[in-house]
mmCIF file of C-alpha atoms in Angstrom:
data_model
loop_
_atom_site.group_PDB
_atom_site.id
_atom_site.type_symbol
_atom_site.label_atom_id
_atom_site.label_comp_id
_atom_site.label_asym_id
_atom_site.label_seq_id
_atom_site.Cartn_x
_atom_site.Cartn_y
_atom_site.Cartn_z
ATOM 1 C CA GLY A 1 37.016 142.099 -91.634
ATOM 2 C CA ARG A 2 35.341 140.027 -94.301
ATOM 3 C CA LEU A 3 36.022 136.898 -96.145
ATOM 4 C CA LEU A 4 37.359 137.634 -99.574
ATOM 5 C CA PRO A 5 36.177 135.355 -102.600
ATOM 6 C CA ALA A 6 38.499 132.575 -103.492
ATOM 7 C CA SER A 7 40.697 132.843 -106.435
ATOM 8 C CA PRO A 8 39.495 131.034 -109.555
ATOM 9 C CA ALA A 9 40.804 127.564 -109.918
ATOM 10 C CA PRO A 10 43.495 127.087 -112.497
ATOM 11 C CA GLY A 11 42.292 125.439 -115.606
ATOM 12 C CA ARG A 12 44.834 122.662 -115.698
ATOM 13 C CA HIS A 13 45.771 120.023 -113.108
ATOM 14 C CA ILE A 14 48.959 117.952 -113.210
ATOM 15 C CA GLU A 15 49.577 114.968 -110.882
ATOM 16 C CA PHE A 16 53.107 114.020 -109.945
ATOM 17 C CA ILE A 17 54.121 110.605 -108.533
ATOM 18 C CA GLY A 18 57.619 110.556 -107.182
ATOM 19 C CA ASN A 19 60.208 110.424 -104.321
ATOM 20 C CA SER A 20 62.499 113.029 -102.816
ATOM 21 C CA LEU A 21 63.143 114.737 -106.234
ATOM 22 C CA THR A 22 59.331 115.596 -106.187
ATOM 23 C CA CYS A 23 59.362 116.350 -102.434
ATOM 24 C CA GLY A 24 62.097 118.959 -102.812
ATOM 25 C CA TYR A 25 64.808 117.142 -100.725
ATOM 26 C CA GLY A 26 67.425 119.596 -99.554
ATOM 27 C CA THR A 27 66.104 122.483 -101.632
ATOM 28 C CA GLU A 28 66.565 124.879 -98.706
ATOM 29 C CA GLY A 29 69.787 123.363 -97.435
ATOM 30 C CA LEU A 30 73.111 125.288 -97.350
ATOM 31 C CA SER A 31 75.244 122.396 -98.708
ATOM 32 C CA LYS A 32 74.810 119.353 -100.807
ATOM 33 C CA ASP A 33 76.499 117.412 -98.136
ATOM 34 C CA GLU A 34 73.766 118.189 -95.379
ATOM 35 C CA PRO A 35 71.859 114.997 -94.068
ATOM 36 C CA PHE A 36 68.149 114.794 -94.519
ATOM 37 C CA LYS A 37 66.125 117.226 -92.532
ATOM 38 C CA PRO A 38 62.453 118.023 -92.839
ATOM 39 C CA GLN A 39 63.228 121.569 -92.330
ATOM 40 C CA THR A 40 65.104 121.889 -95.598
ATOM 41 C CA GLU A 41 62.616 119.929 -97.768
ATOM 42 C CA ASN A 42 60.486 122.303 -99.672
ATOM 43 C CA CYS A 43 58.455 120.920 -102.702
ATOM 44 C CA ASN A 44 57.711 124.427 -103.760
ATOM 45 C CA LYS A 45 61.223 124.746 -105.049
ATOM 46 C CA ALA A 46 61.349 121.440 -106.781
ATOM 47 C CA TYR A 47 60.640 120.700 -110.489
ATOM 48 C CA ALA A 48 57.090 119.517 -110.028
ATOM 49 C CA CYS A 49 55.748 122.752 -108.440
ATOM 50 C CA ILE A 50 57.871 124.883 -110.815
ATOM 51 C CA ILE A 51 56.457 123.119 -113.907
ATOM 52 C CA ALA A 52 53.011 123.557 -112.468
ATOM 53 C CA ARG A 53 53.363 127.161 -111.883
ATOM 54 C CA TYR A 54 54.706 127.676 -115.487
ATOM 55 C CA PHE A 55 51.646 126.071 -116.969
ATOM 56 C CA GLY A 56 49.303 127.829 -114.755
ATOM 57 C CA ALA A 57 48.128 124.415 -113.277
ATOM 58 C CA ASP A 58 47.040 123.265 -110.008
ATOM 59 C CA TYR A 59 49.033 120.077 -108.865
ATOM 60 C CA THR A 60 48.874 116.986 -106.731
ATOM 61 C CA LEU A 61 51.939 115.516 -105.394
ATOM 62 C CA ILE A 62 51.933 111.867 -104.312
ATOM 63 C CA ALA A 63 55.549 111.462 -103.175
ATOM 64 C CA HIS A 64 57.746 110.429 -100.249
ATOM 65 C CA SER A 65 61.497 110.783 -99.801
ATOM 66 C CA GLY A 66 63.284 107.498 -100.051
ATOM 67 C CA ARG A 67 60.532 105.411 -101.540
ATOM 68 C CA GLY A 68 60.812 103.528 -104.710
ATOM 69 C CA ALA A 69 58.447 101.590 -107.036
ATOM 70 C CA ALA A 70 59.489 98.145 -105.879
ATOM 71 C CA ARG A 71 62.360 98.945 -103.283
ATOM 72 C CA ASN A 72 62.983 101.710 -100.918
ATOM 73 C CA TYR A 73 66.296 103.367 -100.458
ATOM 74 C CA GLY A 74 68.844 101.418 -98.564
ATOM 75 C CA ASP A 75 66.641 98.223 -98.107
ATOM 76 C CA LYS A 76 68.729 95.070 -97.708
ATOM 77 C CA ASN A 77 66.118 93.192 -99.794
ATOM 78 C CA THR A 78 65.414 93.495 -103.479
ATOM 79 C CA THR A 79 61.852 94.502 -102.600
ATOM 80 C CA SER A 80 60.340 96.692 -99.783
ATOM 81 C CA GLN A 81 57.157 97.078 -97.872
ATOM 82 C CA ASN A 82 55.221 100.266 -98.155
ATOM 83 C CA THR A 83 56.591 101.387 -101.524
ATOM 84 C CA MET A 84 55.029 104.024 -103.745
ATOM 85 C CA ALA A 85 53.163 101.290 -105.509
ATOM 86 C CA ASP A 86 51.472 100.709 -102.036
ATOM 87 C CA ARG A 87 51.064 104.355 -101.042
ATOM 88 C CA ILE A 88 49.683 105.767 -104.376
ATOM 89 C CA ALA A 89 45.889 105.071 -103.404
ATOM 90 C CA ASN A 90 46.286 106.402 -99.802
ATOM 91 C CA THR A 91 44.383 109.415 -98.559
ATOM 92 C CA PHE A 92 46.988 110.069 -95.915
ATOM 93 C CA ASP A 93 50.666 109.444 -96.584
ATOM 94 C CA GLU A 94 51.328 107.094 -93.563
ATOM 95 C CA ALA A 95 47.827 105.408 -93.283
ATOM 96 C CA ALA A 96 46.545 102.687 -95.653
ATOM 97 C CA GLU A 97 43.070 103.390 -94.658
ATOM 98 C CA PRO A 98 40.919 105.215 -95.792
ATOM 99 C CA ALA A 99 41.804 104.636 -99.367
ATOM 100 C CA TRP A 100 41.422 107.627 -101.659
ATOM 101 C CA ASP A 101 38.106 107.680 -103.580
ATOM 102 C CA PHE A 102 39.165 108.658 -107.075
ATOM 103 C CA ALA A 103 35.696 108.546 -108.394
ATOM 104 C CA ALA A 104 34.379 111.140 -105.735
ATOM 105 C CA SER A 105 37.358 113.461 -105.928
ATOM 106 C CA PRO A 106 36.741 116.657 -107.996
ATOM 107 C CA TYR A 107 40.511 116.741 -108.746
ATOM 108 C CA ARG A 108 41.040 114.913 -111.903
ATOM 109 C CA PRO A 109 44.402 115.685 -113.504
ATOM 110 C CA ASP A 110 44.942 116.527 -117.187
ATOM 111 C CA LEU A 111 48.363 114.899 -117.031
ATOM 112 C CA VAL A 112 50.123 112.276 -114.719
ATOM 113 C CA VAL A 113 53.909 112.430 -114.275
ATOM 114 C CA ILE A 114 55.700 109.245 -112.774
ATOM 115 C CA ASN A 115 59.267 110.006 -111.578
ATOM 116 C CA LEU A 116 60.275 106.852 -109.798
ATOM 117 C CA GLY A 117 63.204 104.319 -109.945
ATOM 118 C CA SER A 118 66.007 106.290 -108.449
ATOM 119 C CA ASN A 119 65.606 104.732 -104.985
ATOM 120 C CA ASP A 120 65.124 101.247 -106.516
ATOM 121 C CA PHE A 121 68.573 101.185 -108.042
ATOM 122 C CA SER A 122 70.666 103.704 -106.205
ATOM 123 C CA THR A 123 71.999 101.025 -103.795
ATOM 124 C CA LEU A 124 72.325 97.167 -103.909
ATOM 125 C CA PRO A 125 70.578 94.887 -103.982
ATOM 126 C CA HIS A 126 68.606 95.909 -107.111
ATOM 127 C CA PRO A 127 65.123 94.458 -107.739
ATOM 128 C CA SER A 128 64.886 92.066 -110.567
ATOM 129 C CA ARG A 129 63.136 92.984 -113.875
ATOM 130 C CA ASP A 130 60.041 90.982 -112.832
ATOM 131 C CA GLU A 131 59.933 92.574 -109.428
ATOM 132 C CA PHE A 132 60.375 96.157 -110.730
ATOM 133 C CA ALA A 133 57.980 95.610 -113.569
ATOM 134 C CA ALA A 134 55.282 94.099 -111.281
ATOM 135 C CA ALA A 135 55.440 97.219 -108.937
ATOM 136 C CA TYR A 136 55.698 99.706 -111.846
ATOM 137 C CA THR A 137 52.672 97.966 -113.459
ATOM 138 C CA ARG A 138 50.660 98.106 -110.221
ATOM 139 C CA ILE A 139 51.166 101.928 -110.478
ATOM 140 C CA LEU A 140 50.060 102.101 -113.983
ATOM 141 C CA GLN A 141 47.050 99.866 -113.314
ATOM 142 C CA THR A 142 45.974 102.063 -110.402
ATOM 143 C CA LEU A 143 46.192 105.173 -112.496
ATOM 144 C CA ARG A 144 44.360 103.582 -115.488
ATOM 145 C CA GLY A 145 41.626 102.214 -113.307
ATOM 146 C CA ALA A 146 41.182 105.615 -111.667
ATOM 147 C CA TYR A 147 41.530 107.935 -114.860
ATOM 148 C CA GLY A 148 41.000 105.638 -117.868
ATOM 149 C CA ASP A 149 43.046 104.831 -120.907
ATOM 150 C CA GLU A 150 42.856 108.409 -122.342
ATOM 151 C CA MET A 151 44.799 109.976 -119.434
ATOM 152 C CA PRO A 152 48.331 110.861 -120.775
ATOM 153 C CA ILE A 153 51.038 109.407 -118.493
ATOM 154 C CA LEU A 154 54.541 110.753 -118.738
ATOM 155 C CA CYS A 155 57.303 108.361 -117.390
ATOM 156 C CA VAL A 156 60.450 109.999 -116.446
ATOM 157 C CA ALA A 157 63.510 107.779 -116.607
ATOM 158 C CA PRO A 158 65.692 107.946 -113.480
ATOM 159 C CA ARG A 159 69.270 109.106 -113.412
ATOM 160 C CA VAL A 160 70.694 105.727 -112.938
ATOM 161 C CA SER A 161 72.405 103.158 -115.086
ATOM 162 C CA GLU A 162 71.331 99.823 -116.055
ATOM 163 C CA PRO A 163 69.273 97.826 -115.427
ATOM 164 C CA ALA A 164 66.596 100.605 -114.508
ATOM 165 C CA PHE A 165 66.648 102.043 -118.108
ATOM 166 C CA THR A 166 65.950 98.566 -119.735
ATOM 167 C CA TYR A 167 63.126 97.917 -117.283
ATOM 168 C CA ILE A 168 61.343 101.274 -117.882
ATOM 169 C CA ARG A 169 61.986 100.956 -121.662
ATOM 170 C CA ASP A 170 60.293 97.559 -121.765
ATOM 171 C CA LEU A 171 57.275 98.812 -119.691
ATOM 172 C CA CYS A 172 56.993 101.858 -121.982
ATOM 173 C CA ARG A 173 56.878 99.584 -124.938
ATOM 174 C CA GLU A 174 54.460 97.169 -123.387
ATOM 175 C CA TYR A 175 52.034 99.865 -122.265
ATOM 176 C CA SER A 176 52.390 102.068 -125.396
ATOM 177 C CA ALA A 177 53.759 105.037 -123.516
ATOM 178 C CA ASP A 178 52.692 108.450 -124.680
ATOM 179 C CA GLY A 179 56.152 109.791 -124.033
ATOM 180 C CA VAL A 180 59.314 109.674 -122.023
ATOM 181 C CA LEU A 181 61.260 112.568 -120.387
ATOM 182 C CA TYR A 182 64.914 111.628 -119.920
ATOM 183 C CA GLU A 183 66.696 113.797 -117.400
ATOM 184 C CA GLN A 184 70.405 114.138 -116.358
ATOM 185 C CA MET A 185 72.447 116.622 -114.286
ATOM 186 C CA LYS A 186 74.238 119.099 -116.292
ATOM 187 C CA PHE A 187 77.993 118.712 -116.706
ATOM 188 C CA CYS A 188 77.884 115.052 -115.774
ATOM 189 C CA GLU A 189 79.711 113.369 -118.698
ATOM 190 C CA PHE A 190 78.952 109.813 -117.411
ATOM 191 C CA TRP A 191 75.153 110.392 -117.540
ATOM 192 C CA SER A 192 75.238 112.511 -120.706
ATOM 193 C CA TYR A 193 76.465 109.402 -122.750
ATOM 194 C CA GLU A 194 73.723 107.309 -121.237
ATOM 195 C CA ARG A 195 70.973 110.090 -121.935
ATOM 196 C CA VAL A 196 72.126 110.382 -125.608
ATOM 197 C CA LEU A 197 71.922 106.573 -126.153
ATOM 198 C CA GLY A 198 68.653 106.282 -124.071
ATOM 199 C CA VAL A 199 66.806 108.913 -126.064
ATOM 200 C CA HIS A 200 68.065 107.374 -129.392
ATOM 201 C CA ILE A 201 66.838 103.901 -128.399
ATOM 202 C CA LEU A 202 63.441 105.081 -127.234
ATOM 203 C CA GLN A 203 62.831 107.463 -130.042
ATOM 204 C CA GLU A 204 64.361 105.967 -133.105
ATOM 205 C CA GLU A 205 64.286 102.161 -132.304
ATOM 206 C CA LEU A 206 61.009 101.877 -130.313
ATOM 207 C CA GLY A 207 59.110 104.905 -131.727
ATOM 208 C CA ILE A 208 58.322 106.454 -128.387
ATOM 209 C CA PRO A 209 58.372 110.269 -128.242
ATOM 210 C CA THR A 210 61.191 111.209 -125.988
ATOM 211 C CA VAL A 211 63.002 114.333 -124.854
ATOM 212 C CA GLY A 212 66.382 114.502 -123.124
ATOM 213 C CA ILE A 213 66.937 117.488 -120.807
ATOM 214 C CA GLU A 214 69.967 118.647 -118.664
ATOM 215 C CA LYS A 215 68.931 119.862 -115.247
ATOM 216 C CA GLU A 216 71.215 122.279 -113.538
ATOM 217 C CA TYR A 217 72.107 122.206 -109.803
ATOM 218 C CA THR A 218 70.408 125.560 -109.242
ATOM 219 C CA LEU A 219 67.156 127.111 -110.433
ATOM 220 C CA ALA A 220 68.963 129.385 -112.902
ATOM 221 C CA GLY A 221 67.858 127.361 -115.904
ATOM 222 C CA ALA A 222 64.285 126.826 -114.793
ATOM 223 C CA GLY A 223 62.949 128.892 -117.561
ATOM 224 C CA GLN A 224 64.622 126.988 -120.359
ATOM 225 C CA LEU A 225 63.661 123.717 -118.810
ATOM 226 C CA ARG A 226 59.853 124.786 -118.633
ATOM 227 C CA THR A 227 60.006 125.813 -122.337
ATOM 228 C CA ARG A 228 61.268 122.538 -123.469
ATOM 229 C CA ILE A 229 58.853 120.494 -121.409
ATOM 230 C CA GLN A 230 56.081 122.732 -122.581
ATOM 231 C CA ALA A 231 57.062 122.107 -126.312
ATOM 232 C CA PHE A 232 57.208 118.300 -125.608
ATOM 233 C CA VAL A 233 53.721 118.189 -123.919
ATOM 234 C CA GLU A 234 52.327 120.188 -126.779
ATOM 235 C CA SER A 235 53.718 117.737 -129.274
ATOM 236 C CA LEU A 236 52.047 114.803 -127.380
ATOM 237 C CA GLU A 237 48.687 116.698 -127.444
ATOM 238 C CA ILE A 238 49.109 117.265 -131.235
ATOM 239 C CA LYS A 239 49.825 113.527 -131.661
ATOM 240 C CA HIS A 240 46.575 112.581 -130.049
ATOM 241 C CA ILE A 241 44.679 115.107 -132.145
ATOM 242 C CA GLN A 242 46.370 113.694 -135.355
ATOM 243 C CA GLY A 243 45.504 110.038 -134.260
ATOM 244 C CA GLY A 244 48.934 108.962 -133.111
ATOM 245 C CA LYS A 245 51.045 110.724 -135.748
ATOM 246 C CA LEU A 246 53.796 113.233 -134.865
#
């Protein structure tokens, strides 16, 4: 046999920073009640890889199940050691050294998506605003230091109630966020009320471009989801071209 030439690299690259939602927790499980097993975790069936495939993009996943920005799932304290704020610059998931050399890497993304906060606030005790803001700010500073101020960063609000929404809203305002993706599970009335209010506050009161989406429990609606996200990202690109005006 002979070696075949490598396929051409995609023209786009998206970097996703997240938790089990990005890792694909339970995507190959037979029931929603199954406990965590590495055998049923498949990132290829989770939102990040689906979105990357739709846009014809290569992708980088910096994610670990159970990790938060300031507090990991189930921690008895309001902050944790070894959160995603600590791991974001690792070359290897479980090792702090060697640190990833952003400058030397040929993989520079065209877009960064942050989907964190669910583990921080899913159980008590919650991190304080200052604790969460400090950790989230570290993540943003790491990304800005690596990719510069022109890199679009999309912050995804987690499917949790207050105070997470207010914390992320304040951070988006402070850092002049390019846009916010607000996601909820379909047919969940409780979260639907919060999504409508959250999108209104971010878009109308703060002037931050925001899109609210409903995610189904299966992949049946993946096509519609991709279309909505594509339109939203294109609107952000147009905003940059027009000098900040939508």
